[in-house]
Each structure stands twice: as structure tokens, then as C-alpha cells.
Coordinates of C-alpha atoms in Angstrom, one line a residue:
Chain A
X1 CA 108.2 125.6 102.7
X2 CA 111.2 124.3 100.6
X3 CA 111.9 121.8 103.2
X4 CA 108.3 120.6 102.6
X5 CA 108.5 120.4 98.9
X6 CA 111.9 118.6 98.9
X7 CA 110.4 116.3 101.7
X8 CA 107.5 115.6 99.5
X9 CA 109.5 115.1 96.5
X10 CA 111.8 112.7 98.3
X11 CA 108.8 111.1 99.7
X12 CA 107.5 110.5 96.2
X13 CA 110.7 108.9 95.2
X14 CA 110.2 106.5 98.4
X15 CA 106.6 106.0 97.6
X16 CA 107.4 104.8 93.9
X17 CA 110.0 102.4 95.2
X18 CA 107.8 101.1 98.2
X19 CA 105.2 100.5 95.7
X20 CA 107.2 97.9 94.1
X21 CA 108.0 96.4 97.2
X22 CA 104.3 96.3 98.4
X23 CA 102.8 95.1 95.1
X24 CA 105.2 92.1 94.6
X25 CA 104.7 91.4 98.6
X26 CA 101.0 91.6 98.0
X27 CA 100.7 89.5 95.0
X28 CA 103.8 87.0 95.1
X29 CA 103.8 87.0 98.8
X30 CA 107.6 87.5 98.8
X31 CA 110.0 90.4 99.8
X32 CA 112.0 91.1 97.0
X33 CA 115.2 92.5 98.5
X34 CA 116.7 93.0 95.0
X35 CA 114.1 95.7 94.2
X36 CA 116.2 98.7 95.5
X37 CA 119.1 97.5 93.0
X38 CA 116.7 97.9 90.1
X39 CA 116.8 101.5 90.9
X40 CA 120.5 101.3 90.5
X41 CA 120.1 99.6 87.1
X42 CA 117.9 102.1 86.0
X43 CA 120.4 105.0 87.1
X44 CA 123.2 103.2 85.2
X45 CA 120.8 103.1 82.0
X46 CA 120.4 106.9 82.4
X47 CA 124.2 107.3 83.0
X48 CA 124.8 105.4 79.8
X49 CA 122.5 107.5 77.7
X50 CA 123.8 110.8 79.1
X51 CA 127.3 109.8 78.4
X52 CA 126.8 108.8 74.8
X53 CA 124.7 111.8 74.0
X54 CA 127.2 114.6 73.8
X55 CA 124.9 117.5 72.6
X56 CA 123.8 119.4 75.5
X57 CA 121.3 121.5 73.4
X58 CA 118.9 118.5 73.6
X59 CA 119.4 117.7 77.1
X60 CA 115.6 117.1 77.8
X61 CA 115.5 114.8 74.7
X62 CA 118.4 113.2 76.3
X63 CA 116.9 112.6 79.5
X64 CA 113.8 111.5 77.7
X65 CA 115.7 108.8 76.0
X66 CA 117.7 107.9 79.3
X67 CA 114.2 107.4 80.9
X68 CA 112.9 105.3 78.0
X69 CA 116.1 103.0 78.1
X70 CA 115.9 102.8 81.7
X71 CA 112.1 101.8 81.7
X72 CA 113.0 99.1 79.3
X73 CA 116.1 97.7 81.0
X74 CA 114.4 97.8 84.5
X75 CA 111.2 96.2 83.3
X76 CA 113.4 93.5 81.5
X77 CA 115.4 93.1 84.6
X78 CA 112.5 92.8 86.8
X79 CA 110.8 90.1 84.7
X80 CA 113.8 88.2 83.9
X81 CA 114.7 88.2 87.6
X82 CA 111.3 86.7 88.6
X83 CA 111.3 84.1 85.9
X84 CA 115.0 83.0 86.5
X85 CA 115.4 83.4 90.3
X86 CA 111.7 83.4 92.0
X87 CA 109.4 81.5 89.9
X88 CA 111.6 78.0 90.5
X89 CA 110.9 78.7 94.3
X90 CA 107.0 78.8 94.1
X91 CA 105.6 77.2 97.1
X92 CA 109.0 76.6 99.0
X93 CA 109.7 78.2 102.5
X94 CA 109.6 82.0 102.3
X95 CA 113.2 82.1 103.9
X96 CA 114.6 80.5 100.9
X97 CA 113.0 83.1 98.6
X98 CA 114.3 85.8 101.0
X99 CA 117.8 84.6 100.9
X100 CA 117.6 84.3 96.9
X101 CA 116.4 87.8 96.8
X102 CA 119.4 88.9 98.7
X103 CA 121.6 87.0 96.5
X104 CA 120.0 88.6 93.5
X105 CA 120.6 91.8 95.0
X106 CA 124.5 91.2 95.3
X107 CA 124.3 89.8 92.0
X108 CA 123.0 93.1 90.5
X109 CA 125.7 95.0 92.4
X110 CA 128.3 92.8 91.3
X111 CA 127.2 93.0 87.6
X112 CA 127.3 96.6 88.0
X113 CA 131.0 96.7 89.2
X114 CA 132.0 94.5 86.5
X115 CA 130.7 96.6 83.8
X116 CA 131.0 100.1 85.1
X117 CA 133.7 99.7 87.9
X118 CA 133.3 100.4 91.7
X119 CA 133.8 104.0 91.5
X120 CA 131.2 106.4 91.2
X121 CA 130.3 108.0 87.9
X122 CA 128.6 111.4 87.7
X123 CA 125.8 111.8 85.6
X124 CA 125.5 114.8 83.8
X125 CA 121.8 115.7 84.0
X126 CA 120.6 119.2 83.2
X127 CA 120.2 121.3 86.1
X128 CA 116.6 122.8 86.5
X129 CA 117.2 125.6 88.7
X130 CA 114.6 126.9 91.2
X131 CA 111.2 128.7 91.1
X132 CA 109.6 130.7 93.9
X133 CA 106.7 129.3 95.1
X134 CA 104.7 131.3 98.0
X135 CA 107.7 133.3 98.7
X136 CA 110.1 130.4 99.3
X137 CA 112.8 129.1 96.7
X138 CA 111.8 125.6 95.5
X139 CA 114.1 123.5 93.2
X140 CA 112.3 122.7 89.9
X141 CA 113.4 119.1 90.1
X142 CA 111.6 118.6 93.4
X143 CA 108.4 119.9 91.7
X144 CA 109.0 117.8 88.6
X145 CA 109.5 114.8 90.8
X146 CA 106.4 115.5 93.1
X147 CA 104.1 115.9 90.1
X148 CA 105.3 113.1 87.8
X149 CA 105.2 111.0 90.9
X150 CA 101.7 111.9 91.9
X151 CA 100.5 111.2 88.2
X152 CA 102.2 107.7 88.2
X153 CA 100.6 106.8 91.6
X154 CA 97.0 108.2 90.5
X155 CA 97.5 106.1 87.1
X156 CA 98.4 103.1 89.2
X157 CA 95.6 103.4 91.4
X158 CA 93.3 103.6 88.5
X159 CA 94.8 100.8 86.7
X160 CA 94.6 98.3 89.8
X161 CA 91.0 99.2 90.8
X162 CA 89.2 99.5 87.3
X163 CA 91.0 97.4 84.7
X164 CA 90.7 93.6 84.3
X165 CA 94.4 93.1 84.9
X166 CA 94.3 95.2 88.1
X167 CA 91.3 93.4 89.5
X168 CA 93.0 90.0 88.8
X169 CA 96.0 91.6 90.6
X170 CA 93.7 92.2 93.6
X171 CA 92.3 88.8 93.4
X172 CA 95.6 87.2 93.3
X173 CA 96.8 89.0 96.2
X174 CA 93.9 88.1 98.2
X175 CA 93.5 84.3 97.4
X176 CA 95.8 82.7 94.7
X177 CA 93.8 79.5 94.4
X178 CA 90.5 81.2 94.0
X179 CA 91.9 83.4 91.5
X180 CA 93.2 80.4 89.4
X181 CA 89.5 79.2 89.6
X182 CA 88.5 82.4 87.9
X183 CA 90.7 81.6 85.1
X184 CA 93.5 84.0 86.1
X185 CA 96.9 83.0 85.0
X186 CA 98.7 83.8 88.1
X187 CA 102.2 83.5 86.8
X188 CA 101.2 85.9 84.2
X189 CA 99.9 88.4 86.9
X190 CA 103.1 88.1 89.0
X191 CA 105.1 88.8 85.9
X192 CA 103.0 92.0 85.2
X193 CA 103.6 93.0 88.8
X194 CA 107.3 92.7 88.8
X195 CA 107.1 94.4 85.5
X196 CA 105.2 97.4 86.8
X197 CA 107.1 97.5 90.0
X198 CA 110.5 97.7 87.9
X199 CA 109.0 100.3 85.7
X200 CA 108.3 102.5 88.9
X201 CA 111.9 101.8 90.1
X202 CA 113.2 103.2 86.8
X203 CA 111.3 106.5 87.5
X204 CA 112.6 106.5 90.9
X205 CA 116.0 106.0 89.6
X206 CA 115.8 109.0 87.5
X207 CA 114.4 111.2 90.2
X208 CA 117.0 110.1 92.5
X209 CA 119.6 111.0 90.1
X210 CA 118.0 114.3 89.9
X211 CA 118.8 114.8 93.7
X212 CA 122.1 113.1 93.7
X213 CA 123.5 112.9 90.3
X214 CA 126.0 109.9 90.8
X215 CA 125.8 106.5 89.8
X216 CA 127.5 103.6 91.8
X217 CA 126.7 99.9 92.2
X218 CA 125.3 100.5 95.9
X219 CA 123.2 103.3 94.9
X220 CA 119.8 101.3 95.3
X221 CA 120.6 99.9 98.8
X222 CA 119.9 102.9 101.0
X223 CA 116.7 104.1 99.0
X224 CA 115.7 100.6 99.0
X225 CA 115.8 99.9 102.6
X226 CA 114.2 103.3 103.3
X227 CA 111.4 102.6 100.9
X228 CA 110.9 99.2 102.3
X229 CA 110.5 100.8 105.5
X230 CA 108.0 103.1 104.2
X231 CA 106.3 100.1 102.8
X232 CA 106.2 98.4 106.1
X233 CA 105.0 101.7 108.0
X234 CA 102.2 102.2 105.5
X235 CA 101.2 98.5 105.7
X236 CA 103.0 96.0 103.5
X237 CA 100.8 94.8 100.6
X238 CA 98.6 98.0 100.6
X239 CA 99.1 100.4 97.7
X240 CA 97.8 103.3 99.4
X241 CA 99.9 102.4 102.4
X242 CA 103.2 102.4 100.4
X243 CA 102.1 105.9 99.2
X244 CA 101.4 107.2 102.5
X245 CA 104.4 105.6 104.2
X246 CA 106.8 107.0 101.4
X247 CA 105.7 110.4 101.7
X248 CA 105.7 110.5 105.3
X249 CA 109.4 109.1 105.5
X250 CA 110.5 111.6 102.9
X251 CA 109.0 114.5 104.9
X252 CA 110.4 113.3 108.1
X253 CA 113.9 113.0 106.4
X254 CA 114.1 116.4 105.2
X255 CA 112.7 117.9 108.3
X256 CA 115.3 116.2 110.3
X257 CA 118.0 117.2 107.9
X258 CA 117.0 120.9 108.3
X259 CA 117.4 120.8 112.2
X260 CA 121.2 120.8 112.8
X261 CA 120.9 118.9 116.0
X262 CA 118.9 116.1 114.6
X263 CA 120.4 115.9 111.1
X264 CA 123.3 113.6 112.0
X265 CA 120.7 111.1 113.4
X266 CA 118.1 111.2 110.8
X267 CA 118.3 107.8 109.6
X268 CA 118.0 106.8 113.4
X269 CA 115.0 108.7 113.5
X270 CA 113.4 107.0 110.4
X271 CA 114.4 103.6 111.6
X272 CA 113.0 104.3 115.2
X273 CA 109.7 105.4 113.6
X274 CA 109.5 101.8 112.1
X275 CA 110.3 100.2 115.3
X276 CA 107.6 102.3 116.9
X277 CA 105.1 101.6 114.1
X278 CA 105.8 97.8 114.5
X279 CA 105.4 98.0 118.2
X280 CA 102.2 99.8 118.2
X281 CA 100.6 98.7 115.1
X282 CA 102.6 95.8 113.6
X283 CA 100.2 95.6 110.4
X284 CA 101.2 99.2 109.5
X285 CA 99.1 102.4 109.1
X286 CA 96.8 100.9 106.4
X287 CA 97.6 97.1 106.9
X288 CA 94.7 94.8 107.1
X289 CA 94.0 91.8 109.1
X290 CA 92.0 89.2 107.0
X291 CA 88.8 88.4 108.7
X292 CA 87.2 85.2 108.1
X293 CA 83.7 84.1 107.9
X294 CA 82.7 80.5 108.4
Chain B
X1 CA 80.4 59.8 75.9
X2 CA 80.7 61.2 79.4
X3 CA 81.7 65.0 79.7
X4 CA 84.1 64.2 82.6
X5 CA 85.8 60.7 83.1
X6 CA 88.0 60.0 86.0
X7 CA 90.1 56.6 85.7
X8 CA 92.1 55.4 88.5
X9 CA 92.9 58.8 89.9
X10 CA 95.7 58.9 92.4
X11 CA 96.9 61.7 94.5
X12 CA 99.6 61.8 97.2
X13 CA 100.3 64.2 99.8
X14 CA 104.0 63.2 100.5
X15 CA 103.8 59.6 101.6
X16 CA 100.1 59.7 102.4
X17 CA 98.0 58.3 99.7
X18 CA 95.1 60.7 99.6
X19 CA 93.3 59.1 96.6
X20 CA 94.1 55.5 96.0
X21 CA 92.9 55.1 92.4
X22 CA 89.2 56.4 91.9
X23 CA 87.1 56.2 88.9
X24 CA 83.9 57.9 88.2
X25 CA 82.1 59.7 85.2
X26 CA 79.9 62.6 84.9
X27 CA 77.5 62.8 81.9
X28 CA 76.1 65.8 80.2
X29 CA 73.2 67.3 82.1
X30 CA 73.7 65.0 85.1
X31 CA 74.3 65.9 88.6
X32 CA 76.7 63.5 90.2
X33 CA 77.7 63.6 94.0
X34 CA 80.7 62.5 95.7
X35 CA 79.6 61.8 99.3
X36 CA 81.9 61.0 102.2
X37 CA 83.2 61.9 105.6
X38 CA 85.8 64.3 106.5
X39 CA 89.2 63.3 105.3
X40 CA 87.6 60.8 102.6
X41 CA 89.4 62.9 99.6
X42 CA 86.5 64.6 98.2
X43 CA 88.1 68.1 98.1
X44 CA 91.5 66.5 97.1
X45 CA 89.4 65.0 94.1
X46 CA 88.0 68.3 93.0
X47 CA 91.3 70.0 93.4
X48 CA 93.2 67.6 91.3
X49 CA 90.5 67.6 88.5
X50 CA 90.8 71.4 88.5
X51 CA 94.7 71.2 88.3
X52 CA 95.5 72.9 91.6
X53 CA 97.3 69.9 93.1
X54 CA 99.3 67.4 90.9
X55 CA 97.9 64.1 89.9
X56 CA 100.2 61.1 90.8
X57 CA 98.6 58.5 88.6
X58 CA 95.4 57.9 86.5
X59 CA 93.9 60.2 83.8
X60 CA 91.1 62.7 83.9
X61 CA 89.3 63.2 80.5
X62 CA 87.3 66.1 79.8
X63 CA 85.3 66.4 76.3
X64 CA 87.6 63.6 75.0
X65 CA 90.8 65.5 76.1
X66 CA 93.1 64.2 78.7
X67 CA 93.6 67.5 81.2
X68 CA 95.9 65.8 83.8
X69 CA 98.4 68.3 83.2
X70 CA 96.2 71.4 82.2
X71 CA 96.5 74.3 84.6
X72 CA 93.3 75.7 86.3
X73 CA 93.4 78.8 84.4
X74 CA 92.9 76.8 81.2
X75 CA 90.3 74.7 82.4
X76 CA 88.3 77.7 83.3
X77 CA 88.6 78.8 79.7
X78 CA 87.4 75.3 78.6
X79 CA 84.2 75.6 80.5
X80 CA 85.0 74.2 83.9
X81 CA 84.2 76.3 87.0
X82 CA 84.5 75.4 90.7
X83 CA 82.8 76.7 93.6
X84 CA 85.2 76.2 96.0
X85 CA 84.9 74.9 99.6
X86 CA 84.7 77.7 102.0
X87 CA 83.3 80.0 99.3
X88 CA 86.6 81.9 99.1
X89 CA 84.9 85.1 97.5
X90 CA 87.2 88.0 97.3
X91 CA 86.3 89.7 100.6
X92 CA 87.9 93.1 99.7
X93 CA 86.2 93.3 96.3
X94 CA 82.6 94.3 95.8
X95 CA 79.9 91.9 94.6
X96 CA 80.0 93.3 91.3
X97 CA 83.7 92.9 91.0
X98 CA 83.7 89.5 92.1
X99 CA 81.2 88.7 89.4
X100 CA 83.4 90.3 86.8
X101 CA 86.1 88.1 87.8
X102 CA 84.1 85.1 87.5
X103 CA 83.9 85.9 83.7
X104 CA 87.8 86.6 83.6
X105 CA 88.1 84.6 80.3
X106 CA 85.4 86.2 78.6
X107 CA 86.6 89.6 76.8
X108 CA 83.2 90.8 75.5
X109 CA 81.8 93.6 77.8
X110 CA 78.2 93.2 76.6
X111 CA 78.3 89.4 77.3
X112 CA 79.7 90.1 80.7
X113 CA 77.0 92.5 81.3
X114 CA 74.3 90.1 80.2
X115 CA 75.7 87.3 82.4
X116 CA 75.5 89.7 85.4
X117 CA 71.9 90.3 84.7
X118 CA 71.4 86.6 84.5
X119 CA 73.0 85.9 87.9
X120 CA 71.3 88.9 89.3
X121 CA 68.0 87.4 88.3
X122 CA 68.8 84.2 89.6
X123 CA 70.0 85.8 92.9
X124 CA 68.0 88.8 93.3
X125 CA 70.0 89.4 96.8
X126 CA 73.2 89.8 94.8
X127 CA 71.6 92.3 92.6
X128 CA 70.6 94.2 95.5
X129 CA 74.2 94.4 96.7
X130 CA 76.4 94.8 93.7
X131 CA 78.2 97.8 95.3
X132 CA 78.7 96.0 98.7
X133 CA 82.1 94.4 99.5
X134 CA 82.3 90.8 99.8
X135 CA 83.5 90.4 103.2
X136 CA 80.2 92.1 104.5
X137 CA 77.9 89.7 103.2
X138 CA 76.4 87.0 105.4
X139 CA 77.6 83.4 104.8
X140 CA 74.3 82.4 102.8
X141 CA 75.0 85.5 100.6
X142 CA 78.5 84.6 100.2
X143 CA 77.6 81.2 99.1
X144 CA 75.3 82.6 96.6
X145 CA 78.2 84.9 95.4
X146 CA 80.4 82.1 95.0
X147 CA 77.8 80.3 93.1
X148 CA 77.0 83.3 90.9
X149 CA 80.6 84.0 90.2
X150 CA 81.3 80.3 89.0
X151 CA 78.2 80.7 86.8
X152 CA 79.6 84.1 85.2
X153 CA 81.8 81.6 83.4
X154 CA 78.8 79.8 81.8
X155 CA 80.5 76.6 82.8
X156 CA 79.7 73.3 80.9
X157 CA 80.9 71.5 83.9
X158 CA 80.1 73.2 87.4
X159 CA 82.1 71.6 90.2
X160 CA 80.7 72.5 93.7
X161 CA 82.6 71.6 96.9
X162 CA 80.5 71.6 100.0
X163 CA 78.0 74.3 99.1
X164 CA 76.3 73.8 102.4
X165 CA 79.2 74.0 104.7
X166 CA 78.5 76.3 107.6
X167 CA 75.0 77.4 106.5
X168 CA 71.8 77.4 108.6
X169 CA 69.3 74.4 107.4
X170 CA 66.9 77.0 105.9
X171 CA 69.9 78.3 103.6
X172 CA 70.9 74.8 102.9
X173 CA 67.7 74.1 101.5
X174 CA 67.8 77.4 99.5
X175 CA 71.2 76.4 98.1
X176 CA 69.9 73.0 96.9
X177 CA 66.7 74.4 95.4
X178 CA 69.0 76.7 93.3
X179 CA 71.1 73.3 92.3
X180 CA 68.0 71.7 91.4
X181 CA 67.1 74.7 89.2
X182 CA 70.3 74.7 87.5
X183 CA 69.7 71.0 86.8
X184 CA 66.5 71.6 85.2
X185 CA 68.1 74.3 83.2
X186 CA 70.5 71.8 81.8
X187 CA 73.5 72.2 83.8
X188 CA 76.1 69.5 84.5
X189 CA 77.1 69.4 88.0
X190 CA 79.6 67.5 90.2
X191 CA 78.8 68.0 93.7
X192 CA 81.0 67.2 96.8
X193 CA 79.0 67.2 100.0
X194 CA 79.1 65.9 103.7
X195 CA 75.5 66.5 103.7
X196 CA 74.8 63.3 102.1
X197 CA 70.8 63.4 102.6
X198 CA 70.7 66.7 100.7
X199 CA 73.2 65.7 98.1
X200 CA 71.6 62.2 97.2
X201 CA 68.0 64.1 97.0
X202 CA 69.0 65.9 94.2
X203 CA 71.5 63.5 92.4
X204 CA 71.1 61.5 89.5
X205 CA 74.1 59.4 90.4
X206 CA 76.2 59.4 93.4
X207 CA 79.5 57.8 94.8
X208 CA 80.3 57.2 98.2
X209 CA 84.1 57.9 98.9
X210 CA 85.9 56.4 101.8
X211 CA 89.5 57.0 102.8
X212 CA 90.6 57.5 99.1
X213 CA 88.4 54.8 97.5
X214 CA 85.0 54.6 96.0
X215 CA 83.0 52.1 98.2
X216 CA 79.7 52.4 96.8
X217 CA 77.9 53.7 93.8
X218 CA 74.5 54.0 92.3
X219 CA 71.6 56.6 91.8
X220 CA 70.8 59.2 94.2
X221 CA 67.8 57.2 95.3
X222 CA 69.5 53.7 95.5
X223 CA 72.2 55.1 97.6
X224 CA 69.7 56.9 99.9
X225 CA 68.0 53.7 100.6
X226 CA 71.1 51.5 101.0
X227 CA 71.6 50.4 104.5
X228 CA 75.4 51.1 104.5
X229 CA 74.8 54.5 103.5
X230 CA 72.0 55.1 105.8
X231 CA 74.0 53.7 108.7
X232 CA 77.3 55.8 107.9
X233 CA 75.8 59.1 106.7
X234 CA 72.1 59.5 107.3
X235 CA 72.0 58.7 111.0
X236 CA 70.7 55.1 111.0

């Protein structure tokens, strides 16, 4: 039971990150490999606030401030990164954009090293303890992650399907040229997408710290790669796909970790799943093939 | 003064000169056709006016303003709408969502609703299928949706790129009936067509485009009667 909850909450973290990958892929048609490092940026933002705030009485206020700063910084980084690094590359070969994204990833990691040093900093987040659900002890942080993650994903789904901007995002994702002919400013929509993806990464960063309260420059790499895997498993470009892929991967990871024989091979199991999905259903669980009607 | 004036328009794709300096104009309330074979530069003309591909030379003037460098989304707000070649409706969105996107630059919800009602009156088939996903429509219905979507912008200038492409003859007639109706209602239309006969039958004026240059011009009737056009496009 507690494994399930832990798995679901880890899955929610992966899903939040995977959404950033999948939305940017869907709309800007690029893989933003620097996305994982935005989580790291968010984690350091929380770290800075928690370090400055020395009054443990207001722990939750501190966390809230940390989250706000993290949201602001991550969104800013996401939008600026897109404007400076990716926008000048519109229309060039995808491989150039991909290499650039990897470069941006290293840039962010190096910046973190310059400002905070290479050694890990422990982030003193309040411990939430555990509660008993259906006879099993479940950590409260898992439940918070799961609930907040679910609410964010519900909001995102509503936003994309019901608001004007959300519909414009769907339109740009399907046919950029036709979207322009509707009067949609594609550059603006891409900026909005990066902003949303980065804000989700800020949440993921905080939740990640709740699990492992250590900030280090390469903190974003592994969850970034796992979430990217989740996005591909779910079907890259598909928002519900990213959610399903993320949750699936999180649960599998926690189940594997709970079985002593398999535990050391957890990562191998996860990436094997990716390989199997790519062999059996290359477009992912919910990926779509475009039909064309002539 | 013409609503749209194109002067010496040039477009290059790399070293290939797709448009070698074409000039034409569209006056308010007119249907003007550009006809020509595959690869003559018809779609290129449309796309470059719309700001979707860069213009290498010449000027495009709309309502007295040079719009060479104005991006597509601003042109839409200025009242230019395009029904693109191959329809390009949003296949994963419903008919209703497609129509709403057509009025993207209009913020007034009530006005958008009025426009949807208008489009549904003009295209009852769309009205019956508002909740249906675009990709499940037939080719003719998709063309109607593409037209309805463009009309949602209440355009001052409607540019239509090959509206008859890939449609059965009976549907082609329907589409042209609608174009004629729009014309009666005072719409200004720039029409690009391979189906020269249909295009000329409803056009006030037309231009024949041949490998990036305008080779002939005249009223729709004149061109339909011209021996060159007959020989090249109307099957003798």
C-alpha cells in the first residue's frame, strides 16, 4: 500500500516533468533536453529561500515562499532560454536544435556550479511525517505530492481544452501554418508553452526535494531522463500520455525498488520498458498517427 | 483605390525564382482569380501575401498600407483570411472548436456566437456536426469547414487557395455556388484555382500565371473565351 502511494507520488513528479517535455515537443516540435535542469533551477531557488529563512516556526510559509520564487525563476529561465537559444533556430534542422538543447543543459548545470559550488547542499524542508491509510503507513509528503500533482494536471487539462489560449496551443501543435492563418501568434504560444512547462518543473523540483532533500547541479538529469522516457512511453506530444507514462514509470520504479532482487536493476527495468514500447508501439501508448484526407 | 495591390512581387526558393515579379490588384467587392497549372506560383503568391513565406522584392499594399513584412497573425487581425490549399482544418478539434479558432482575433464572446450562427446558416451541414471531430468529416464538409472557419474572421479580403481540389464535381459546383453567394453579399475574394473553367465562370477579373509570371489578364468572360486559355486550360 505504501509502495503504491510512493509510486504514485513519484509518478506524479515524473508526469509533471514529462508534461513539460511533451507540450514543448507538441507545440515547438523540439526536444528540450534542458528541461530536466529547470527542475534543478527550481530546487536551488527553494534552497536559497530555505537557507535565508531561519525561523523554523513558519516552515510552511517558507516553503510557500520557496515555491513562489521557484515558480518565478523557472518560468523566467524557461522563457528566456527559448527566446535566446531556440527561437533563432526556428526552421533549421532538428538536430541543431537538439544539440543546442544539450548545450543549454550543460550551461545551466555549469551556472549552478559557479553560483553554488559542485558539492550537494542539503535543503532543510520541514518533515511531514506519516499518516495511516487503510492500515498502511504512508508518508504525508507522498500524499501532498500526489494530490497537488493531480490538481495541477486537472487544471492543465482544463486549460488546454477549454480556454482560447489552450485551443490555440492545440492548433499550433497540429498545424503551425494553419494556426497562423487563424491569427494566432505562434511565437507567443511557444513562449506560453515554455512558461507552463517550466512552472510545472518548478513544482516537480519542490516535490523532488521532499523525497530527496539535496540540491546539486546535476539533480535534474536523472528525473529529466526518466520523465522524458515517460513522455515517450505515453506518446510524445500527448498530454494524457505524459500523465499515464509518468505515473506508470513511477509505480514501476517503486515496485522494483521494494523487491530486493530487482532493486539494483530498477533503472534497467525502466529503460527496458522504453525499449519494449518503442519496439511494440513506437508512437507510445496514446501517441497518434496523423491521418490525411485528400 | 484597390483593396489589395501587388506590384512586381518576387519570391525565391533558394536559387529558384518562384515569382519573377507579378503585379495585380483586387478591388473591393470583386472576385479575382489567379489561374495556372501546377507549379505556376499560385500558392506561393497567396502564401507570400499572407506573410508565410518571405518576399524577395516588390510591394504588397493592403488598404493603403505596405504589408510586405507584416506577419500572418497581424494580417488576420487586419481582415485578411485565407482558406488554405488542402483545407488544413484542425483534424483533432471539433467543428465548433475549429470555428471558434477562426475568430481568434475577436474577443467578444457574443459576437463569436453570432458569427457561428451565421456560418451554420450558410453551411447547415456544419451546424449539424458542431460536436464532431474535424478529421471525421468528408472532404466536402472539410472544405466547407475551412471556408466557414475563414468567414469567422469576417474578412474584408478572403483568399481561397484551390477550394475545388480533390472534390467530386458535384461538390465543386456547391463550393462555387457558395463563392458566388459570398460575392453577392459583397465579399472581396482572391481565388487561386487549377479548375480554370469554374474559376473564370464566377470571376470579375482573372490573371493567368505561368512559371512565375503573369501571361494574360482580362475579365473572367474574356479569358474564358480567349484561344490561349482555351487551349491551355479548358481542353481546347
